[in-house]
Short mmCIF file of C-alpha atoms in Angstrom, two decimals:
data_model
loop_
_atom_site.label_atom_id
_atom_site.label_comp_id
_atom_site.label_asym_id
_atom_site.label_seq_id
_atom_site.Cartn_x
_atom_site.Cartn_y
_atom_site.Cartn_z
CA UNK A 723 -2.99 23.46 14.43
CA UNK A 724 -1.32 23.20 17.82
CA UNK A 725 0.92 19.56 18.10
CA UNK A 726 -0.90 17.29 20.30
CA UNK A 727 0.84 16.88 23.70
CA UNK A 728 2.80 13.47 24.77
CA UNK A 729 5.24 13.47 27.30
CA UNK A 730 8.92 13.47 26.71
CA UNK A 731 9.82 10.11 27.50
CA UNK A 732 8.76 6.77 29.26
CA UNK A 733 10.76 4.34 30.85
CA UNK A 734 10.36 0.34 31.77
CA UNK A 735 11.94 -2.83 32.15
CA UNK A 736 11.61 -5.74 29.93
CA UNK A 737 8.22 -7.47 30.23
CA UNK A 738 6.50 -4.15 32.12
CA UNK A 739 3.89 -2.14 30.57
CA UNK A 740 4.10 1.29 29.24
CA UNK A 741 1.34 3.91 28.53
CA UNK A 742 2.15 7.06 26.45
CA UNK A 743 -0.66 9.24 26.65
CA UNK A 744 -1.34 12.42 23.61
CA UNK A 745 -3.18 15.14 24.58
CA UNK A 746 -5.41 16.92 22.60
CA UNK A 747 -8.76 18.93 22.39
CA UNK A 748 -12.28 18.74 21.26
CA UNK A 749 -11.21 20.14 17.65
CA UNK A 750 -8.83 16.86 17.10
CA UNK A 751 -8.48 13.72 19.50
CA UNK A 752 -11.68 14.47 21.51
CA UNK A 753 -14.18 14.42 18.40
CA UNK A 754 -12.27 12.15 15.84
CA UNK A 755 -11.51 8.25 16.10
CA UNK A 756 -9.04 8.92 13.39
CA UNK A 757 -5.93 8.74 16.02
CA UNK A 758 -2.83 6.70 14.97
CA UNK A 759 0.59 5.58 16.68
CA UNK A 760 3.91 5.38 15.20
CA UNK A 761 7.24 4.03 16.18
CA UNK A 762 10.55 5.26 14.84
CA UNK A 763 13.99 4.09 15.19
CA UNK A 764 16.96 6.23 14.59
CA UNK A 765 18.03 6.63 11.39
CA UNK A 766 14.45 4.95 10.20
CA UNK A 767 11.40 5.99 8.52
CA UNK A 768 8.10 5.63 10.85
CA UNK A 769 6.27 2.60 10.85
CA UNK A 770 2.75 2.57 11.85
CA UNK A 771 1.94 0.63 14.89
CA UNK A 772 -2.20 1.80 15.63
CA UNK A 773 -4.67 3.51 13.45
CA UNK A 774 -8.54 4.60 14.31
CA UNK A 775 -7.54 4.69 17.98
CA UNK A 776 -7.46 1.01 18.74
CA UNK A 777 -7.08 -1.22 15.24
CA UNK A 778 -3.69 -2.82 14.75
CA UNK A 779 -2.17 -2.84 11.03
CA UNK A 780 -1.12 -6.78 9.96
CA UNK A 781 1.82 -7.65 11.45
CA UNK A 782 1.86 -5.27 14.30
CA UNK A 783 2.74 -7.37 17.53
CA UNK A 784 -0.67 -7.48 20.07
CA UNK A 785 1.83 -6.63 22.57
CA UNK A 786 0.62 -2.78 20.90
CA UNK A 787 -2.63 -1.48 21.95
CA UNK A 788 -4.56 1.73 21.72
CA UNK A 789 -7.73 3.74 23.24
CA UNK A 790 -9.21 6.75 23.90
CA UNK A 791 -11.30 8.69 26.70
CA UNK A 792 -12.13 12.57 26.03
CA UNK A 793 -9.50 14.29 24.75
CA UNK A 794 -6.54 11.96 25.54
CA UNK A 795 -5.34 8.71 23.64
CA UNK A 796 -2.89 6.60 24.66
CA UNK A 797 -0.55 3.70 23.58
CA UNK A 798 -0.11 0.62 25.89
CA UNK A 799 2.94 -1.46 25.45
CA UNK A 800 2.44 -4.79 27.31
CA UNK A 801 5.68 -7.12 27.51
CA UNK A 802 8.13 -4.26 27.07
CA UNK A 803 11.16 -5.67 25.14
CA UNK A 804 14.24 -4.26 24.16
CA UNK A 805 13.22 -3.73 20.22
CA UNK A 806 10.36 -1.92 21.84
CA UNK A 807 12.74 1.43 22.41
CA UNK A 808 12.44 3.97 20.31
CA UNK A 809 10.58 7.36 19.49
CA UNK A 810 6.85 7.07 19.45
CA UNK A 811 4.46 9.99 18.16
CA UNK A 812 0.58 9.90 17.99
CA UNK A 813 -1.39 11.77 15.11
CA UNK A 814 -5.17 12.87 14.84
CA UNK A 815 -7.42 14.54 12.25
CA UNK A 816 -8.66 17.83 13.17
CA UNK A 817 -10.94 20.21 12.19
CA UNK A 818 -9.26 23.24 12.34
CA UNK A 819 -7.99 23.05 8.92
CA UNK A 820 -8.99 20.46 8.16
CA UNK A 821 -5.85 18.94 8.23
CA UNK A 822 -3.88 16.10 10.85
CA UNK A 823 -1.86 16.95 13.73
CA UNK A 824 1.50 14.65 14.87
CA UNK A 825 2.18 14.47 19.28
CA UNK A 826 5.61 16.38 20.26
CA UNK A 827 6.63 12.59 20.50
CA UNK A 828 8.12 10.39 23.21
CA UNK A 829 11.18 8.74 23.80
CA UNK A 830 11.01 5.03 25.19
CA UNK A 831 13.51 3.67 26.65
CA UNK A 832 13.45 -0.26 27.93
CA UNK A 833 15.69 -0.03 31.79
CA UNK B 711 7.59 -5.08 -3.23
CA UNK B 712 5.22 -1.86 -2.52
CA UNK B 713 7.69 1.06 -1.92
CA UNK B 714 7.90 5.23 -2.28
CA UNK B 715 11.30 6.84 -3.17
CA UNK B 716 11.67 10.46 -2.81
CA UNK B 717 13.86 12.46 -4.64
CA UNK B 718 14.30 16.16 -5.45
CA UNK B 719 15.83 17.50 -2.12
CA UNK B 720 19.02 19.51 -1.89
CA UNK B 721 20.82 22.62 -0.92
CA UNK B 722 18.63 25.80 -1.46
CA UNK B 723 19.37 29.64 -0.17
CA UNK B 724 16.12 31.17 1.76
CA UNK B 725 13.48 32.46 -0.44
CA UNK B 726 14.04 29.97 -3.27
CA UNK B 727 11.94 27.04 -4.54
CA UNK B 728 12.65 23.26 -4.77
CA UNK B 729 10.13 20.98 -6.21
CA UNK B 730 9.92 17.77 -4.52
CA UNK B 731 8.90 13.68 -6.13
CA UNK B 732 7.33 10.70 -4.76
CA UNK B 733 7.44 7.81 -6.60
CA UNK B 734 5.28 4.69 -6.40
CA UNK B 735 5.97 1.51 -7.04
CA UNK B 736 3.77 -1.91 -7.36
CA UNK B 737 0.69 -0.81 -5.61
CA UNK B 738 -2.55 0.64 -7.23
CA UNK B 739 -1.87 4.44 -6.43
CA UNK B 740 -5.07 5.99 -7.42
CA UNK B 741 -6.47 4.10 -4.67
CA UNK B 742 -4.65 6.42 -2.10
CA UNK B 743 -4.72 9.67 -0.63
CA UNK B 744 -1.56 10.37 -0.60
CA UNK B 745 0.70 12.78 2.28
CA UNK B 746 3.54 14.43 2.60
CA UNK B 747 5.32 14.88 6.15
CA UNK B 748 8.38 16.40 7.23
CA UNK B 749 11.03 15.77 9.69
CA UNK B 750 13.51 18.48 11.45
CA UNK B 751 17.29 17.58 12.48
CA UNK B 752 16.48 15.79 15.47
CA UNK B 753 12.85 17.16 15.74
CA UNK B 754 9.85 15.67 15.46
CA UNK B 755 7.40 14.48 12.79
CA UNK B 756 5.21 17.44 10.85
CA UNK B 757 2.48 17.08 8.74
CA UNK B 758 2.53 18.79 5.43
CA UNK B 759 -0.60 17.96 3.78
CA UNK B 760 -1.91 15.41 1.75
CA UNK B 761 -3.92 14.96 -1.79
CA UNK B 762 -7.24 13.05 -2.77
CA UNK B 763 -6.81 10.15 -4.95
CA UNK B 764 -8.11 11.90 -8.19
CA UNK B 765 -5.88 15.25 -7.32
CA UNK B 766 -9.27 17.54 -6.63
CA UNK B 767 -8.60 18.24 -3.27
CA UNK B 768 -5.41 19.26 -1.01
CA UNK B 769 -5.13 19.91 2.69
CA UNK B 770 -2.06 21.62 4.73
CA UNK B 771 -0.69 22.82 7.81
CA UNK B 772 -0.75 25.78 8.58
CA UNK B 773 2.97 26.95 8.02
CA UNK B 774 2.65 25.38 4.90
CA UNK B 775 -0.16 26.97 3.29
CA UNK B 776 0.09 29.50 0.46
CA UNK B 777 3.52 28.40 0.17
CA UNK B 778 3.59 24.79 -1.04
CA UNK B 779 1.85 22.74 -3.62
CA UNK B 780 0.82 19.20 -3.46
CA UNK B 781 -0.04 17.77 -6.60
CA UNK B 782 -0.02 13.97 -8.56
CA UNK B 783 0.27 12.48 -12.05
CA UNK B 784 -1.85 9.21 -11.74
CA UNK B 785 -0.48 8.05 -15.29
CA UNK B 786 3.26 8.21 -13.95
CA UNK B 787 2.30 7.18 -10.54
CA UNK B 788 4.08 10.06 -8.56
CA UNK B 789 3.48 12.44 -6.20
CA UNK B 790 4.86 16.28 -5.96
CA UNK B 791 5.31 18.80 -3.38
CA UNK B 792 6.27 22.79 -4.72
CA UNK B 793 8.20 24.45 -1.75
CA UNK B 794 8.05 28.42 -2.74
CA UNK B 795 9.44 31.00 -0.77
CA UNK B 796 11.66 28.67 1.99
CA UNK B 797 13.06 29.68 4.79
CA UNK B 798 15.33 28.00 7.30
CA UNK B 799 12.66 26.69 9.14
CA UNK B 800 11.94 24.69 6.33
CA UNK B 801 14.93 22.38 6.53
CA UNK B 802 14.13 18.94 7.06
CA UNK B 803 13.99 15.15 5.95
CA UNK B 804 10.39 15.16 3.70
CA UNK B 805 8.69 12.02 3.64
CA UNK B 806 6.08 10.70 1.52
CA UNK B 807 3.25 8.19 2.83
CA UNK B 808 0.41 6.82 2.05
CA UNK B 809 -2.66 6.66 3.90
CA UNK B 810 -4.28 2.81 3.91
CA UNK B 811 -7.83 3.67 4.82
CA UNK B 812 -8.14 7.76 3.79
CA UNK B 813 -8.17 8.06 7.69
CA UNK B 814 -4.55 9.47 8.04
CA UNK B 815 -3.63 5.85 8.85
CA UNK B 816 0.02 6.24 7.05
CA UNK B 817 1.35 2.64 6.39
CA UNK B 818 3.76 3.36 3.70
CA UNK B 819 6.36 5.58 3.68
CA UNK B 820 9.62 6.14 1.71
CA UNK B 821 13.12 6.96 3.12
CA UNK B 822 12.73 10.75 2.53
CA UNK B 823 14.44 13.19 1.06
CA UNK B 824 16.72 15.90 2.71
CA UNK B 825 16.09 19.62 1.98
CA UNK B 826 18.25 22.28 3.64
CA UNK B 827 17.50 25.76 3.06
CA UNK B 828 20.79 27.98 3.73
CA UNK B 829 22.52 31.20 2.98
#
């Protein structure tokens, strides 16, 4: 169970949009639409912000959005704000185990 | 107010054994699979493994297997992870979480618990 890949960090300024993209294969991300996104602050437990690729939990802002195309999902942030920086890391089920799979993470910083 | 607190973590030398608890708290828990995931000193987030509602079945990644145990007591509403034969490696903030919609969807999770395996 290889991590899936996301890159190592994103940048924007406030009220830009952001896409962090996780990289996986046809074992996980490319057969499953069991992918979720989660933000973490320092010091803070995650909080989940996507789950089955695109559905938003209550009380996730609709500034979050997520999709999928092959083996790649990605996170959109629209209306980048200042609360919005922190580590994000995607997660998918996959068959090779079976078992789920976190991203490397990425880093967001708002300019 | 729905919440998990951890607790069992502490020093331990490498090859030892620590047994891990989850506890739950005002939610129906044997509606949940429940998970476990870990968290190196500024590393990222690693899945452990997770647990059926009724305890039957058990998952884990791949370091993990063979060497920890995930298992539950419905009646006392907790949740247990055996770590056997640590290593270094194994250091790390452990999390419990549960999973909303048995899809890995992980929309609770407590503060975690630090384990640090040492000589």
């Amino acid at each position: 169970q290889s991590a899936l890949t996301q890159p190592a960090s994103v940048s924007g300024s406030p009220g830009q949009s952001i896409t962090i993209s996780c990289t996986g294969t046809s074992s996980d991300v490319g057969s499953y639409n069991l992918v979720s996104w989660y933000q973490q602050h320092p010091g803070k437990a995650p909080k989940l912000m996507i789950y089955d690729v695109t559905n938003r939990p209550s009380g996730v802002s609709n500034r979050f959005s997520g999709s999928k195309s092959g083996n790649t999902a990605s996170l959109t942030i629209s209306g980048l704000q200042a609360e919005d920086e922190a580590d994000y890391y995607c997660n998918s089920y996959t068959r090779t185990g079976p078992a789920y799979v976190f991203g490397t993470g990425t880093k967001v910083t708002v300019l | 107010e729905v919440h998990l607190v951890e607790s069992g973590g502490g020093l331990v030398q490498p090859g030892g054994s620590l047994r891990l608890s989850c506890e739950a708290s005002e939610f129906t828990f044997t509606n949940y699979w429940m998970n476990w995931v870990r968290q190196a000193p500024g590393k990222g987030l690693e899945w452990v493994g997770n647990i059926k509602q009724d305890g039957s079945t058990t998952h884990y990644g791949d370091s993990m297997k063979g060497r920890f145990t995930i298992s539950r007591d419905n009646a006392k509403n907790s949740l247990y992870l055996q770590m056997n034969s640590l290593r270094v490696d194994d250091t790390a903030l452990y999390y419990c979480a549960r999973d909303a919609y048995s899809t890995g969807s992980l929309d609770l999770w407590g503060r975690g618990t630090l384990v640090t395996v040492s000589s």
